[in-house]
Amino acid sequence: MNSYEQWKTLAASLSFPSQAYINGQYVDAVNGDTFDCINPATEALLSQVASCDSADVEVAVAAAKKAFKSGVWSAMAPRERKNIMLKWAQLIEQHKDEFALLDTLDMGKSISEMVGIDIPDSIDCFRWTAEGIDKLYGEIAPTGGSNLALISHEPIGVIAAITPWNYPLMMASWKVAPALAAGNSVILKPSEKSPLSVLRLAELATQAGVPDGVFNVLPGYGHTAGKALALHNDVQVIAFTGSSRVAGLLMEYAGQSNLKRVWIEAGGKSPCLVFADCEDIAAAAKGAAASIFTNQGEVCIACSRLYVQSSIKDEFMAALIDAAKGYVAGDPLNPATNMGPMVDKAQLETVARFINSAQADGATLVYGGLPEYQEGQGFFAKPTIFTDAKNHMEFVQEEIFGPVLAVATFDTEEEAVALANDSKYGLGAALWTSNLSRAHRVSRQLESGMVWVNTWGDGDTTVPFGGVKASGNGRDKSLHAMEKYTEIKNVWIRL
Ligand code: NAD
């Protein structure tokens, strides 16, 4: 990996995209408006980006629909689509330092995380999905007699992908790759807080051979560009990652328009259960710290609620605070940094508000505390831990999306499961135990789309990702992701 000095030099020579990408070319917003992209580590202006709204949505949807209807991509042989997507993946790889820098500068994620996780994961998502599409077969139903019932998976039409700011390239890849692989046209609406990397991605799509109009990127605000996409009658699917609040709005917009499908990857308040029989308390503490402080806690699967068995509480808390000391906020361009700034001032203020509410509700601050913000110096928060958390407290129930951990104790397995499930969310959960039966028993009972045993956050393109309850529906990644972007069709023939 590059050194700190090398990353700084590369960053200084980087140019930033600023226009929307529609029908195979960069264009300004119809109304000429822009919004500022700020580097959250320095508060310096990076780029003034086209601020799209409903007028741009009309243009992009028309281009995407026209491309879909023409069959230029939707009717292309899957093997040919595969080859283009593989070329696209190769181009991303060739520009991987640039992509790593774009997300790090745009939203504050550490460069080592970009290099170690986001970039390889995104490339792998494109490659693996592309490799899958010419190996999927249709079916013949076992109807018997003088009938032939053919079942096929068809592309749907125009898909709008609306994505968050915390893993800009990776979250977009998880939607764009399977939606395009299935033959759809896609309009990606990235978060207004981190649109830069996917604007660059669009240009590479054209270079790889994706036909004009098939992949478009509309930067803009949620309540303008996002809402207009969700209300549009020619958009057939919304593939969303973001907050549960906005997910609810999107379902309303679907109801008000054409009943488009709304696939949701939303918020979380994931629990981590540490049992006294865990094999290695220090390892569990390290895993627990990583699960809340990675990416400054701006992670949907962050384990922001920790329940530790009473008998090991003191030993575990000492190890946890030790592990927390390993997280120090700093310049995300430095490969040694493992915590960058919060994405913007509003997010830093949210963190501060929840720290105040935790204290007001009677939780005990044992590590970290309020951010010490200095104007112009970046939006840095501190890794923060509270004990004596109670499930009724606001900071235990609500997603903070920052490095703030709530710790409580339990005595029995039954109590641990009840505490863990006492949440409107159900995205991820971690549990630490060396008892195999307990691991299975508790995993089964947790109301959660994903459970990690003696680890946290591990994943693979081959494994589905997603949640239950207010955390969403459907799954990203794996072949199950294709279910979101294809329509089952049957043709019944009397012989
Ligand atoms: P957000 O809901 O504020 O925004 C997400 C996207 O929706 C953005 O592109 C935004 O512009 C757009 N949007 C906002 N209002 C809209 C509206 N009225 N109509 C249409 N679009 C609108 O979320 P965020 O702050 O960008 O991201 C953080 C959230 O994302 C957290 O809740 C986090 O848990 C969640 N998240 C979930 C997953 C997952 O896989 N489950 C992954 C990453 C992030």
XYZ file of C-alpha atoms and ligand atoms in Angstrom:
539
model
C 0.000 0.000 0.000
C 1.045 3.616 -0.592
C 2.604 5.559 2.274
C 0.907 8.556 3.914
C 3.084 10.889 1.827
C 2.201 9.058 -1.388
C -1.528 9.238 -0.648
C -1.238 12.959 0.052
C 0.587 13.505 -3.237
C -1.986 11.461 -5.156
C -4.833 13.322 -3.448
C -3.338 16.672 -4.407
C -3.288 15.684 -8.084
C -6.815 14.252 -8.149
C -9.560 15.854 -10.200
C -13.138 15.525 -9.037
C -16.229 14.870 -11.128
C -18.966 17.476 -10.878
C -21.660 16.639 -13.430
C -24.470 14.123 -13.577
C -24.069 11.197 -15.990
C -27.035 10.644 -18.301
C -27.257 8.716 -21.542
C -23.512 8.124 -21.771
C -22.310 11.628 -21.042
C -21.620 14.104 -18.274
C -24.231 16.879 -18.102
C -25.106 19.771 -15.813
C -28.355 19.764 -13.909
C -31.184 21.152 -16.040
C -31.625 24.082 -13.643
C -27.854 24.642 -13.420
C -27.846 24.205 -9.617
C -24.961 22.629 -7.731
C -24.236 21.536 -4.172
C -20.893 21.529 -2.360
C -18.911 18.371 -1.647
C -16.783 18.994 1.431
C -13.843 16.964 2.736
C -14.988 16.215 6.307
C -11.403 15.869 7.557
C -10.411 19.402 6.519
C -13.731 21.081 5.670
C -12.184 22.089 2.314
C -14.395 22.247 -0.774
C -13.737 19.319 -3.123
C -16.270 19.872 -5.883
C -19.509 21.606 -6.750
C -21.721 18.858 -8.026
C -24.830 19.043 -10.226
C -27.894 19.170 -8.006
C -30.469 17.162 -9.948
C -34.196 17.342 -9.388
C -37.377 16.209 -11.104
C -36.451 17.767 -14.485
C -33.243 15.701 -14.594
C -35.158 12.638 -13.434
C -37.445 13.012 -16.459
C -34.451 13.099 -18.812
C -32.686 10.173 -17.154
C -35.791 7.972 -16.920
C -36.598 8.622 -20.591
C -33.044 7.650 -21.593
C -33.063 4.553 -19.382
C -36.488 3.458 -20.640
C -35.528 3.979 -24.256
C -32.381 1.902 -23.793
C -34.365 -0.837 -22.067
C -37.053 -0.998 -24.727
C -34.486 -1.037 -27.525
C -33.047 -4.298 -26.206
C -29.516 -2.983 -26.654
C -28.710 -4.312 -23.163
C -31.859 -6.076 -21.978
C -31.869 -8.461 -24.936
C -28.108 -8.838 -25.211
C -26.858 -12.382 -24.668
C -25.943 -12.765 -20.985
C -22.453 -13.836 -21.978
C -21.907 -10.523 -23.756
C -23.222 -8.554 -20.790
C -20.890 -10.585 -18.630
C -17.876 -9.676 -20.740
C -18.688 -5.968 -20.574
C -19.143 -6.092 -16.826
C -15.873 -7.962 -16.411
C -14.144 -5.248 -18.427
C -15.785 -2.656 -16.184
C -14.457 -4.474 -13.094
C -11.016 -4.465 -14.662
C -11.210 -0.709 -15.232
C -12.207 -0.147 -11.596
C -9.205 -2.200 -10.568
C -6.911 -0.167 -12.820
C -8.163 2.986 -11.086
C -8.375 1.556 -7.596
C -6.203 4.196 -5.914
C -8.358 6.914 -7.432
C -11.562 5.261 -6.201
C -10.071 4.764 -2.748
C -9.154 8.445 -2.586
C -12.508 9.673 -3.877
C -14.444 7.985 -1.063
C -11.873 8.785 1.608
C -11.813 12.480 0.703
C -15.560 12.684 0.167
C -16.804 10.997 3.351
C -13.857 10.515 5.692
C -13.440 6.744 5.633
C -9.866 5.641 6.365
C -7.818 4.918 3.276
C -6.745 1.542 4.690
C -10.368 0.504 4.946
C -10.962 1.606 1.358
C -7.983 -0.409 0.167
C -8.686 -3.415 2.386
C -12.471 -3.649 2.157
C -14.486 -1.319 -0.080
C -12.417 -1.549 -3.253
C -11.830 -5.325 -3.348
C -15.421 -5.970 -2.271
C -16.827 -3.709 -5.010
C -14.645 -5.239 -7.725
C -15.505 -8.726 -6.541
C -19.206 -7.867 -6.593
C -19.007 -6.844 -10.259
C -16.899 -9.884 -11.205
C -18.837 -12.494 -9.300
C -22.230 -11.190 -10.387
C -21.107 -10.954 -14.006
C -19.765 -14.507 -13.854
C -23.135 -15.709 -12.593
C -25.412 -14.387 -15.287
C -24.594 -16.782 -18.081
C -25.008 -19.743 -15.744
C -28.588 -19.160 -14.647
C -31.189 -21.315 -16.353
C -34.958 -21.101 -16.579
C -37.266 -23.953 -15.599
C -39.919 -26.210 -17.043
C -42.748 -26.796 -14.571
C -43.725 -30.430 -13.865
C -47.267 -29.987 -15.204
C -47.402 -33.291 -17.087
C -49.909 -34.106 -19.796
C -50.045 -32.203 -23.020
C -48.753 -28.925 -21.649
C -45.443 -27.143 -21.552
C -45.078 -24.440 -18.882
C -41.862 -22.432 -19.242
C -40.632 -20.320 -16.354
C -38.125 -17.597 -17.042
C -36.529 -14.737 -15.129
C -36.935 -11.519 -17.096
C -35.361 -8.105 -16.603
C -37.903 -5.652 -15.191
C -37.164 -2.259 -16.742
C -35.872 0.940 -15.164
C -34.420 0.422 -11.687
C -33.627 3.361 -9.421
C -30.902 2.622 -6.888
C -30.820 5.098 -4.005
C -27.752 4.743 -1.827
C -26.273 6.135 1.412
C -22.976 7.866 2.102
C -21.215 5.443 4.420
C -19.836 2.968 1.833
C -20.404 4.983 -1.343
C -18.830 2.741 -3.965
C -19.564 -0.554 -2.233
C -23.264 0.046 -1.511
C -23.740 1.214 -5.096
C -21.935 -1.866 -6.456
C -24.144 -4.225 -4.458
C -27.179 -2.852 -6.324
C -25.845 -1.733 -9.688
C -24.010 -4.984 -10.497
C -26.944 -7.412 -10.095
C -29.519 -4.969 -11.509
C -27.471 -4.462 -14.673
C -26.390 -8.086 -14.893
C -30.080 -9.039 -15.024
C -30.529 -6.798 -18.079
C -32.217 -3.749 -16.540
C -31.432 -0.075 -17.038
C -30.286 1.659 -13.861
C -30.444 5.189 -12.495
C -28.244 5.540 -9.439
C -29.019 8.358 -7.003
C -26.045 8.514 -4.615
C -26.157 10.380 -1.334
C -25.579 14.107 -1.654
C -22.864 13.618 0.986
C -20.635 11.346 -1.118
C -21.466 11.241 -4.842
C -17.954 11.474 -6.323
C -16.794 7.874 -6.719
C -19.947 6.676 -8.484
C -19.846 9.616 -10.899
C -16.423 8.343 -11.934
C -17.778 4.796 -12.061
C -20.316 5.875 -14.690
C -17.656 7.030 -17.112
C -15.883 3.685 -16.821
C -19.147 1.888 -17.626
C -19.233 3.584 -21.017
C -15.553 2.814 -21.551
C -16.246 -0.850 -20.795
C -19.036 -0.959 -23.384
C -22.230 -0.438 -21.356
C -24.569 1.163 -23.937
C -25.742 4.749 -23.473
C -28.747 5.189 -21.218
C -28.272 1.834 -19.497
C -26.383 3.231 -16.489
C -27.007 6.789 -15.324
C -25.968 8.630 -12.180
C -28.071 11.479 -10.808
C -26.472 13.287 -7.887
C -28.920 15.348 -5.886
C -30.872 15.605 -2.698
C -33.170 12.869 -1.512
C -36.264 15.019 -1.287
C -35.766 16.226 -4.874
C -34.044 13.690 -7.134
C -34.747 10.682 -4.866
C -38.395 11.492 -4.331
C -38.980 12.220 -8.038
C -37.493 8.823 -8.938
C -39.607 7.046 -6.356
C -42.775 8.734 -7.609
C -42.025 8.142 -11.293
C -44.405 5.803 -13.106
C -41.707 4.537 -15.474
C -39.450 3.418 -12.636
C -40.336 -0.189 -11.816
C -38.116 -0.851 -8.800
C -36.497 1.184 -6.058
C -33.442 -0.527 -4.610
C -32.690 1.436 -1.475
C -30.013 1.464 1.179
C -30.389 4.112 3.853
C -32.365 4.985 6.938
C -35.580 3.270 7.974
C -37.303 6.674 8.010
C -36.637 7.295 4.326
C -37.441 3.653 3.514
C -40.947 4.308 4.878
C -41.306 7.374 2.671
C -40.274 5.382 -0.385
C -42.999 2.828 0.310
C -45.496 5.692 0.469
C -44.230 7.109 -2.840
C -44.592 3.660 -4.411
C -48.165 3.518 -3.173
C -48.885 6.960 -4.572
C -47.480 6.073 -8.000
C -47.253 2.708 -9.774
C -46.834 0.240 -6.861
C -43.213 -0.167 -7.827
C -41.290 -2.708 -5.793
C -39.316 -1.172 -2.937
C -36.343 -3.185 -1.755
C -34.947 -1.957 1.522
C -31.602 -2.235 3.274
C -32.153 0.107 6.198
C -30.937 1.002 9.658
C -29.765 -1.112 12.539
C -29.121 -1.200 16.250
C -27.315 -4.495 16.305
C -26.697 -6.313 19.580
C -23.489 -8.030 20.666
C -23.885 -10.754 23.319
C -20.810 -11.763 25.290
C -21.265 -14.939 27.335
C -19.052 -15.866 30.276
C -18.073 -19.055 28.440
C -16.481 -17.176 25.526
C -13.109 -18.648 24.758
C -11.005 -15.496 24.874
C -12.292 -12.376 26.616
C -9.636 -10.147 25.043
C -10.578 -11.355 21.537
C -14.269 -10.771 22.259
C -13.466 -7.270 23.518
C -11.431 -6.510 20.394
C -14.236 -7.796 18.192
C -16.791 -5.756 20.120
C -14.668 -2.594 19.787
C -14.230 -3.168 16.052
C -17.969 -3.665 15.692
C -18.729 -0.160 16.950
C -15.655 1.914 16.106
C -14.921 0.692 12.548
C -15.698 3.468 10.035
C -16.346 5.809 13.006
C -19.437 3.772 13.838
C -21.001 4.818 10.528
C -21.831 1.193 9.761
C -25.348 -0.211 9.414
C -24.327 -3.451 11.165
C -22.447 -1.647 13.970
C -23.029 -3.483 17.249
C -24.029 -0.401 19.193
C -25.690 -2.381 22.007
C -23.489 -4.719 24.018
C -24.830 -7.189 26.580
C -22.203 -8.911 28.725
C -22.845 -11.682 31.247
C -22.607 -10.190 34.755
C -19.995 -12.640 36.031
C -17.329 -11.410 33.566
C -18.353 -7.765 33.390
C -15.318 -6.250 35.169
C -12.743 -8.299 33.283
C -14.517 -7.719 29.973
C -14.906 -3.952 30.478
C -11.174 -3.582 31.234
C -10.379 -5.441 27.992
C -12.961 -3.430 26.048
C -11.538 -0.086 27.165
C -8.079 -1.365 26.299
C -9.317 -2.250 22.814
C -11.063 1.126 22.460
C -7.732 2.866 23.116
C -6.579 1.411 19.802
C -9.069 3.661 17.945
C -7.801 7.187 17.507
C -9.458 9.628 15.133
C -7.066 11.167 12.630
C -6.376 12.046 9.007
C -8.053 9.270 6.995
C -5.357 9.605 4.322
C -2.828 8.212 6.786
C -2.809 4.402 6.388
C -2.215 4.134 10.153
C -5.524 5.887 10.910
C -8.408 3.604 11.840
C -11.025 6.292 12.568
C -11.682 9.235 10.302
C -14.041 12.182 10.815
C -17.827 11.923 10.843
C -19.270 12.567 7.383
C -20.411 16.117 8.181
C -21.161 18.565 10.953
C -24.774 17.412 11.237
C -23.619 13.833 11.924
C -21.129 15.075 14.531
C -23.934 17.006 16.191
C -26.098 13.866 16.194
C -23.331 12.008 18.022
C -23.055 14.824 20.585
C -26.827 14.912 21.046
C -26.975 11.180 21.820
C -24.034 11.411 24.245
C -25.922 14.145 26.101
C -29.132 12.119 26.073
C -27.334 9.017 27.406
C -25.964 11.059 30.304
C -29.293 12.724 30.974
C -30.954 9.266 31.062
C -28.489 8.045 33.710
C -26.025 5.898 31.736
C -22.415 6.030 33.004
C -19.735 7.395 30.690
C -16.650 5.169 31.056
C -14.665 6.137 27.961
C -14.545 9.007 25.442
C -17.230 11.654 25.563
C -18.345 14.731 23.705
C -16.460 15.733 20.544
C -14.170 18.748 20.838
C -14.983 20.415 17.552
C -12.859 23.296 16.290
C -14.088 25.135 13.233
C -12.140 24.254 10.084
C -10.387 21.268 11.733
C -12.741 18.484 10.628
C -15.665 16.666 12.224
C -13.896 14.265 14.556
C -15.722 12.282 17.256
C -14.244 10.149 20.042
C -14.794 6.431 20.602
C -17.291 6.510 23.468
C -18.573 3.842 25.856
C -21.425 3.983 28.352
C -22.293 1.339 30.939
C -25.525 1.006 32.955
C -27.468 1.312 29.726
C -31.137 0.368 29.917
C -33.154 -0.683 26.893
C -35.733 2.070 27.397
C -33.069 4.802 26.976
C -33.193 6.698 23.698
C -29.513 6.076 22.865
C -30.092 2.316 23.242
C -33.129 2.242 20.978
C -32.244 4.723 18.238
C -29.560 4.324 15.603
C -26.835 6.915 16.278
C -24.565 6.004 13.379
C -21.497 7.082 15.302
C -18.872 5.621 17.681
C -21.091 5.394 20.770
C -21.531 2.063 22.559
C -24.201 1.196 25.133
C -23.225 -1.601 27.548
C -25.595 -3.510 29.847
C -25.395 -6.819 31.680
C -27.464 -10.002 31.728
C -27.528 -13.092 33.900
C -29.208 -15.790 31.827
C -29.240 -16.789 28.155
C -32.969 -16.178 28.054
C -32.502 -12.651 29.345
C -29.738 -12.002 26.794
C -31.972 -13.037 23.892
C -34.867 -10.945 25.189
C -32.666 -7.853 25.540
C -31.170 -8.363 22.085
C -34.578 -8.742 20.427
C -36.062 -5.719 22.191
C -35.486 -3.413 19.209
C -37.426 -2.312 16.169
C -34.382 -3.204 14.072
C -33.106 -6.628 13.026
C -30.056 -6.264 10.820
C -27.064 -8.001 12.403
C -26.112 -9.559 15.735
C -22.892 -10.931 17.186
C -22.451 -13.464 19.938
C -19.358 -14.693 21.699
C -19.435 -18.150 23.272
C -17.472 -21.397 23.114
C -20.601 -23.469 23.711
C -21.641 -24.867 20.329
C -25.218 -25.623 21.352
C -25.639 -22.142 22.792
C -24.255 -20.615 19.602
C -26.894 -22.430 17.520
C -29.697 -21.967 20.040
C -29.165 -18.228 20.407
C -28.566 -17.660 16.676
C -31.932 -19.281 15.954
C -33.740 -17.046 18.400
C -32.178 -13.743 17.398
C -34.511 -11.617 15.281
C -31.860 -10.652 12.824
C -31.002 -11.131 9.167
C -27.390 -11.944 9.966
C -25.654 -13.451 13.006
C -21.922 -13.584 13.581
C -20.565 -16.124 16.060
C -17.189 -15.328 17.638
C -16.594 -12.660 15.018
C -18.312 -9.645 13.562
C -18.896 -8.193 10.106
C -17.341 -10.987 8.060
C -18.931 -11.400 4.670
C -18.459 -12.515 1.116
C -20.056 -11.796 -2.235
C -21.450 -15.333 -2.126
C -23.373 -14.661 1.101
C -26.606 -12.614 1.299
C -26.658 -9.367 3.263
C -29.759 -7.784 4.780
C -32.135 -7.540 7.671
C -35.595 -8.111 9.105
C -38.087 -5.889 10.963
C -37.379 -2.170 10.353
C -33.972 -3.071 8.917
C -35.476 -4.068 5.603
C -36.426 -6.789 3.163
C -34.749 -8.644 0.331
C -31.025 -9.233 0.257
C -28.004 -7.700 -1.392
C -25.134 -9.955 -2.574
C -25.203 -13.625 -3.575
C -27.531 -14.993 -6.239
C -30.458 -14.025 -3.999
C -29.803 -10.403 -5.011
C -30.909 -11.310 -8.537
C -34.414 -12.011 -7.218
C -34.859 -8.277 -6.675
C -34.078 -7.370 -10.259
C -35.918 -10.011 -12.255
C -39.554 -10.791 -12.845
C -40.724 -14.399 -13.009
C -42.655 -15.034 -16.199
C -44.380 -18.176 -17.321
C -45.482 -19.193 -20.772
C -48.046 -21.996 -20.935
C -48.210 -23.937 -24.182
C -50.840 -26.525 -25.025
C -49.086 -29.127 -27.131
P -30.747 8.415 4.348
O -31.942 7.560 4.474
O -30.783 9.764 4.925
O -30.380 8.610 2.805
C -30.188 7.507 1.952
C -30.436 7.937 0.526
O -31.801 8.293 0.420
C -29.636 9.161 0.091
O -29.252 9.019 -1.249
C -30.626 10.286 0.253
O -30.373 11.393 -0.581
C -31.908 9.597 -0.142
N -33.127 10.229 0.373
C -33.262 10.982 1.483
N -34.540 11.427 1.583
C -35.212 10.916 0.533
C -36.551 11.025 0.071
N -37.475 11.726 0.720
N -36.891 10.365 -1.065
C -35.991 9.644 -1.749
N -34.701 9.538 -1.377
C -34.313 10.151 -0.243
O -29.540 7.544 4.915
P -28.009 7.975 5.030
O -27.897 8.954 6.149
O -27.468 8.326 3.707
O -27.321 6.595 5.429
C -27.317 6.109 6.707
C -28.375 5.058 6.895
O -28.186 4.001 5.957
C -28.320 4.398 8.253
O -29.616 4.252 8.762
C -27.705 3.046 7.957
O -28.006 2.041 8.894
C -28.267 2.749 6.620
N -27.477 1.734 5.921
C -28.014 0.477 5.798
C -27.282 -0.521 5.174
C -27.853 -1.911 5.015
O -27.320 -2.677 4.218
N -28.919 -2.269 5.722
C -26.014 -0.243 4.673
C -25.502 1.046 4.810
C -26.254 2.030 5.438
